[in-house]
Amino acid sequence: MSVAKLLLVEDDPSLSELLEFRFRNEGYDVRVTPDGDEALILAVEDTPDLIILDWMVEGTSGIEVCRQLRRGKNTAHVPIIMLTAREAEDDRIRGLETGADDYLTKPFSPRELLARVAAVMRRIRPALAGESIELGDLRLDAVAHRVERQGRNLQLGPTEYRLLKFFMESPGRVFSRGQLLDGVWGTGSDIELRTVDVHIRRLRKAIAIESAKDPIRTVRSAGYSIEAV
């Protein structure tokens, strides 16, 4: 299995050095920058498996970096853990709504951050390794391009397969139609947003089996997510 790649965006030299040391000791491949503009360049040049992003950094702010990463074709799906000294509930909500997957307020224990990163990596690692991804009674074999539910082979079209894989790589996370469009069809696509709804319906039909619940959840005014059932 390949080494997990982390991008650490933190402008506090002492904290950055400490976190880099701790993560390297845990076997991660870590790149560090104190600058939001450089972070965007690094994330595109060599897409990381996870990004640890401070809200207040040099250059482009962390919240804007997060927003731009979520718009990028290759970075829309990358988990982001935000670090910040902001404790207000509105700030936490803003960070999560912008696309952060988790939020840690300073000061924090490096052990807690390590634990949170490890939890995210356990969730996404099967997809990174090109192996099978399992969620509830669904199993997706990324090598054989085969999908099973309760041991039954399912027939999915190419788009539905990519859509399901995208969902299963981030279970529980709610994706807007725009994020799904960018992540599955690619940025700059001429596909209309309503097309996403059509393929969601097709995917639901393709993975439906008798007496089994629908794992795809519609979140009103927000988008869709997939959960174990």
Short mmCIF file of C-alpha atoms in Angstrom, two decimals:
data_model
loop_
_atom_site.label_atom_id
_atom_site.label_comp_id
_atom_site.label_asym_id
_atom_site.label_seq_id
_atom_site.Cartn_x
_atom_site.Cartn_y
_atom_site.Cartn_z
CA MET A 1 0.00 0.00 0.00
CA SER A 2 1.37 3.46 -0.93
CA VAL A 3 2.21 6.05 1.71
CA ALA A 4 -0.57 8.53 2.43
CA LYS A 5 0.23 12.07 1.27
CA LEU A 6 -0.65 15.02 3.53
CA LEU A 7 -0.54 18.72 2.69
CA LEU A 8 -0.10 20.83 5.85
CA VAL A 9 -0.95 24.52 5.44
CA GLU A 10 0.10 26.30 8.64
CA ASP A 11 1.97 29.60 9.12
CA ASP A 12 2.94 29.12 12.79
CA PRO A 13 6.53 27.80 12.40
CA SER A 14 6.68 25.99 15.75
CA LEU A 15 3.30 24.28 15.30
CA SER A 16 4.06 23.45 11.68
CA GLU A 17 7.40 21.87 12.64
CA LEU A 18 5.81 19.88 15.46
CA LEU A 19 2.97 18.54 13.28
CA GLU A 20 5.30 17.70 10.41
CA PHE A 21 7.53 15.75 12.80
CA ARG A 22 4.60 13.87 14.35
CA PHE A 23 3.02 12.93 11.03
CA ARG A 24 6.31 11.83 9.47
CA ASN A 25 6.88 9.60 12.51
CA GLU A 26 3.49 8.04 11.80
CA GLY A 27 4.58 7.20 8.26
CA TYR A 28 2.89 9.99 6.31
CA ASP A 29 4.45 11.77 3.34
CA VAL A 30 4.11 15.42 4.40
CA ARG A 31 4.46 18.63 2.40
CA VAL A 32 4.29 21.92 4.29
CA THR A 33 3.57 25.50 3.31
CA PRO A 34 2.62 28.61 5.30
CA ASP A 35 1.03 30.24 2.25
CA GLY A 36 -2.49 29.76 0.87
CA ASP A 37 -1.51 30.60 -2.71
CA GLU A 38 1.31 28.03 -2.67
CA ALA A 39 -1.06 25.50 -1.10
CA LEU A 40 -3.36 25.76 -4.13
CA ILE A 41 -0.41 25.19 -6.47
CA LEU A 42 0.91 22.21 -4.48
CA ALA A 43 -2.54 20.61 -4.29
CA VAL A 44 -2.88 20.72 -8.08
CA GLU A 45 0.70 19.64 -8.84
CA ASP A 46 0.49 16.51 -6.69
CA THR A 47 -2.98 15.90 -5.25
CA PRO A 48 -2.71 14.95 -1.58
CA ASP A 49 -4.83 12.31 0.15
CA LEU A 50 -5.74 14.77 2.92
CA ILE A 51 -5.23 18.48 3.63
CA ILE A 52 -4.74 20.07 7.06
CA LEU A 53 -5.58 23.72 6.53
CA ASP A 54 -5.21 26.65 8.94
CA TRP A 55 -7.88 29.35 8.55
CA MET A 56 -5.43 32.27 9.00
CA VAL A 57 -2.43 31.78 6.71
CA GLU A 58 -0.31 33.99 4.48
CA GLY A 59 -1.67 34.95 1.07
CA THR A 60 -5.08 33.53 0.23
CA SER A 61 -7.03 32.76 3.42
CA GLY A 62 -7.67 29.19 4.47
CA ILE A 63 -11.42 29.53 3.96
CA GLU A 64 -10.88 30.72 0.36
CA VAL A 65 -8.33 27.96 -0.25
CA CYS A 66 -10.94 25.46 0.93
CA ARG A 67 -13.55 26.99 -1.39
CA GLN A 68 -11.23 26.83 -4.42
CA LEU A 69 -10.12 23.28 -3.65
CA ARG A 70 -13.75 22.16 -3.61
CA ARG A 71 -14.18 23.62 -7.10
CA GLY A 72 -11.14 21.83 -8.54
CA LYS A 73 -11.58 18.68 -10.60
CA ASN A 74 -8.77 16.79 -8.84
CA THR A 75 -9.22 18.26 -5.36
CA ALA A 76 -13.02 18.38 -4.92
CA HIS A 77 -13.02 15.02 -3.12
CA VAL A 78 -9.88 15.50 -0.96
CA PRO A 79 -10.74 15.53 2.79
CA ILE A 80 -9.92 18.83 4.51
CA ILE A 81 -9.43 19.32 8.25
CA MET A 82 -9.44 23.01 9.19
CA LEU A 83 -7.39 24.43 12.05
CA THR A 84 -8.40 27.75 13.53
CA ALA A 85 -8.33 29.98 16.59
CA ARG A 86 -11.92 31.00 15.80
CA GLU A 87 -14.29 29.54 18.36
CA ALA A 88 -17.57 31.16 17.32
CA GLU A 89 -20.25 28.72 16.17
CA ASP A 90 -20.90 30.80 13.04
CA ASP A 91 -17.24 30.44 12.03
CA ARG A 92 -17.33 26.67 12.50
CA ILE A 93 -20.50 26.43 10.43
CA ARG A 94 -19.00 28.64 7.73
CA GLY A 95 -15.92 26.43 7.53
CA LEU A 96 -17.99 23.26 7.23
CA GLU A 97 -20.36 24.79 4.70
CA THR A 98 -17.41 25.89 2.59
CA GLY A 99 -16.35 22.26 2.30
CA ALA A 100 -14.22 21.34 5.30
CA ASP A 101 -14.77 17.78 6.52
CA ASP A 102 -13.67 18.45 10.09
CA TYR A 103 -12.79 21.42 12.28
CA LEU A 104 -10.29 21.71 15.14
CA THR A 105 -10.02 24.81 17.32
CA LYS A 106 -6.65 25.99 18.64
CA PRO A 107 -5.12 25.21 21.01
CA PHE A 108 -5.53 21.49 20.38
CA SER A 109 -3.69 18.30 21.22
CA PRO A 110 -1.53 16.97 18.35
CA ARG A 111 -2.70 13.50 19.44
CA GLU A 112 -6.29 14.49 18.74
CA LEU A 113 -5.38 15.75 15.26
CA LEU A 114 -3.45 12.54 14.58
CA ALA A 115 -6.48 10.52 15.66
CA ARG A 116 -8.83 12.50 13.43
CA VAL A 117 -6.54 12.15 10.42
CA ALA A 118 -6.19 8.42 11.07
CA ALA A 119 -9.99 8.07 11.22
CA VAL A 120 -10.39 9.81 7.86
CA MET A 121 -7.63 7.69 6.30
CA ARG A 122 -9.26 4.48 7.48
CA ARG A 123 -12.41 5.58 5.70
CA ILE A 124 -10.84 6.57 2.38
CA ARG A 125 -7.87 4.18 2.26
CA PRO A 126 -9.59 1.35 0.33
CA ALA A 127 -10.28 3.73 -2.54
CA LEU A 128 -6.70 5.06 -2.47
CA ALA A 129 -5.28 1.55 -2.62
CA GLY A 130 -7.42 0.65 -5.63
CA GLU A 131 -9.04 -2.17 -3.70
CA SER A 132 -12.65 -2.88 -2.87
CA ILE A 133 -14.77 -0.35 -1.00
CA GLU A 134 -17.46 -1.67 1.35
CA LEU A 135 -20.32 0.29 2.81
CA GLY A 136 -23.09 -1.57 4.57
CA ASP A 137 -24.28 -4.29 2.18
CA LEU A 138 -22.66 -2.60 -0.84
CA ARG A 139 -19.27 -3.67 -2.19
CA LEU A 140 -17.47 -1.95 -5.07
CA ASP A 141 -14.43 -3.65 -6.60
CA ALA A 142 -12.42 -0.78 -8.11
CA VAL A 143 -10.09 -3.16 -9.99
CA ALA A 144 -12.73 -5.38 -11.61
CA HIS A 145 -15.28 -2.53 -11.91
CA ARG A 146 -17.85 -4.77 -10.24
CA VAL A 147 -20.57 -3.78 -7.79
CA GLU A 148 -22.34 -6.20 -5.46
CA ARG A 149 -25.14 -5.82 -2.96
CA GLN A 150 -25.88 -8.59 -0.50
CA GLY A 151 -23.73 -10.83 -2.71
CA ARG A 152 -25.73 -10.08 -5.86
CA ASN A 153 -24.04 -8.67 -8.95
CA LEU A 154 -25.45 -5.28 -9.98
CA GLN A 155 -25.46 -3.85 -13.47
CA LEU A 156 -24.48 -0.18 -13.53
CA GLY A 157 -23.83 2.11 -16.44
CA PRO A 158 -20.42 3.88 -16.60
CA THR A 159 -21.74 7.15 -15.19
CA GLU A 160 -23.70 5.46 -12.41
CA TYR A 161 -20.58 3.45 -11.51
CA ARG A 162 -18.45 6.62 -11.25
CA LEU A 163 -21.17 8.33 -9.24
CA LEU A 164 -21.44 5.42 -6.80
CA LYS A 165 -17.65 5.22 -6.41
CA PHE A 166 -17.49 8.97 -5.74
CA PHE A 167 -20.16 8.63 -3.05
CA MET A 168 -18.60 5.54 -1.44
CA GLU A 169 -15.21 7.22 -1.16
CA SER A 170 -16.82 9.78 1.19
CA PRO A 171 -19.68 8.07 3.04
CA GLY A 172 -21.93 10.34 5.06
CA ARG A 173 -20.72 13.51 3.39
CA VAL A 174 -23.38 15.63 1.68
CA PHE A 175 -22.46 16.72 -1.85
CA SER A 176 -24.24 19.50 -3.69
CA ARG A 177 -25.22 18.94 -7.31
CA GLY A 178 -22.38 21.22 -8.34
CA GLN A 179 -19.82 19.21 -6.36
CA LEU A 180 -21.11 15.97 -7.87
CA LEU A 181 -20.95 17.50 -11.32
CA ASP A 182 -17.33 18.56 -10.80
CA GLY A 183 -16.29 15.32 -9.11
CA VAL A 184 -17.93 12.86 -11.53
CA TRP A 185 -18.14 14.73 -14.84
CA GLY A 186 -15.25 17.14 -14.29
CA THR A 187 -14.99 20.92 -14.00
CA GLY A 188 -15.93 22.87 -17.10
CA SER A 189 -18.49 20.26 -18.10
CA ASP A 190 -21.46 21.44 -20.16
CA ILE A 191 -23.74 19.02 -18.29
CA GLU A 192 -26.69 20.75 -16.61
CA LEU A 193 -27.22 20.43 -12.87
CA ARG A 194 -30.56 18.69 -13.34
CA THR A 195 -28.71 15.89 -15.16
CA VAL A 196 -27.24 14.94 -11.77
CA ASP A 197 -30.77 14.21 -10.51
CA VAL A 198 -31.42 11.96 -13.50
CA HIS A 199 -28.33 9.88 -12.82
CA ILE A 200 -29.11 9.74 -9.11
CA ARG A 201 -32.49 8.20 -10.00
CA ARG A 202 -30.79 5.72 -12.33
CA LEU A 203 -28.25 4.83 -9.66
CA ARG A 204 -30.96 4.28 -7.08
CA LYS A 205 -32.78 1.99 -9.47
CA ALA A 206 -29.59 0.07 -10.33
CA ILE A 207 -28.66 -0.67 -6.70
CA ALA A 208 -32.19 -1.33 -5.45
CA ILE A 209 -32.94 -4.88 -4.35
CA GLU A 210 -36.03 -6.29 -2.73
CA SER A 211 -36.52 -5.44 0.99
CA ALA A 212 -33.27 -3.40 1.14
CA LYS A 213 -33.28 0.27 2.13
CA ASP A 214 -32.07 3.01 -0.19
CA PRO A 215 -28.54 4.02 0.94
CA ILE A 216 -28.67 7.31 -0.99
CA ARG A 217 -30.06 10.14 1.11
CA THR A 218 -31.56 13.32 -0.33
CA VAL A 219 -30.78 16.34 1.84
CA ARG A 220 -33.25 19.09 1.09
CA SER A 221 -31.68 22.26 -0.33
CA ALA A 222 -28.20 20.72 0.07
CA GLY A 223 -27.70 17.69 -2.14
CA TYR A 224 -27.13 13.97 -1.70
CA SER A 225 -25.08 11.58 0.42
CA ILE A 226 -24.67 7.83 0.84
CA GLU A 227 -24.86 5.95 4.13
CA ALA A 228 -24.58 2.36 5.30
CA VAL A 229 -27.97 0.68 5.64
#
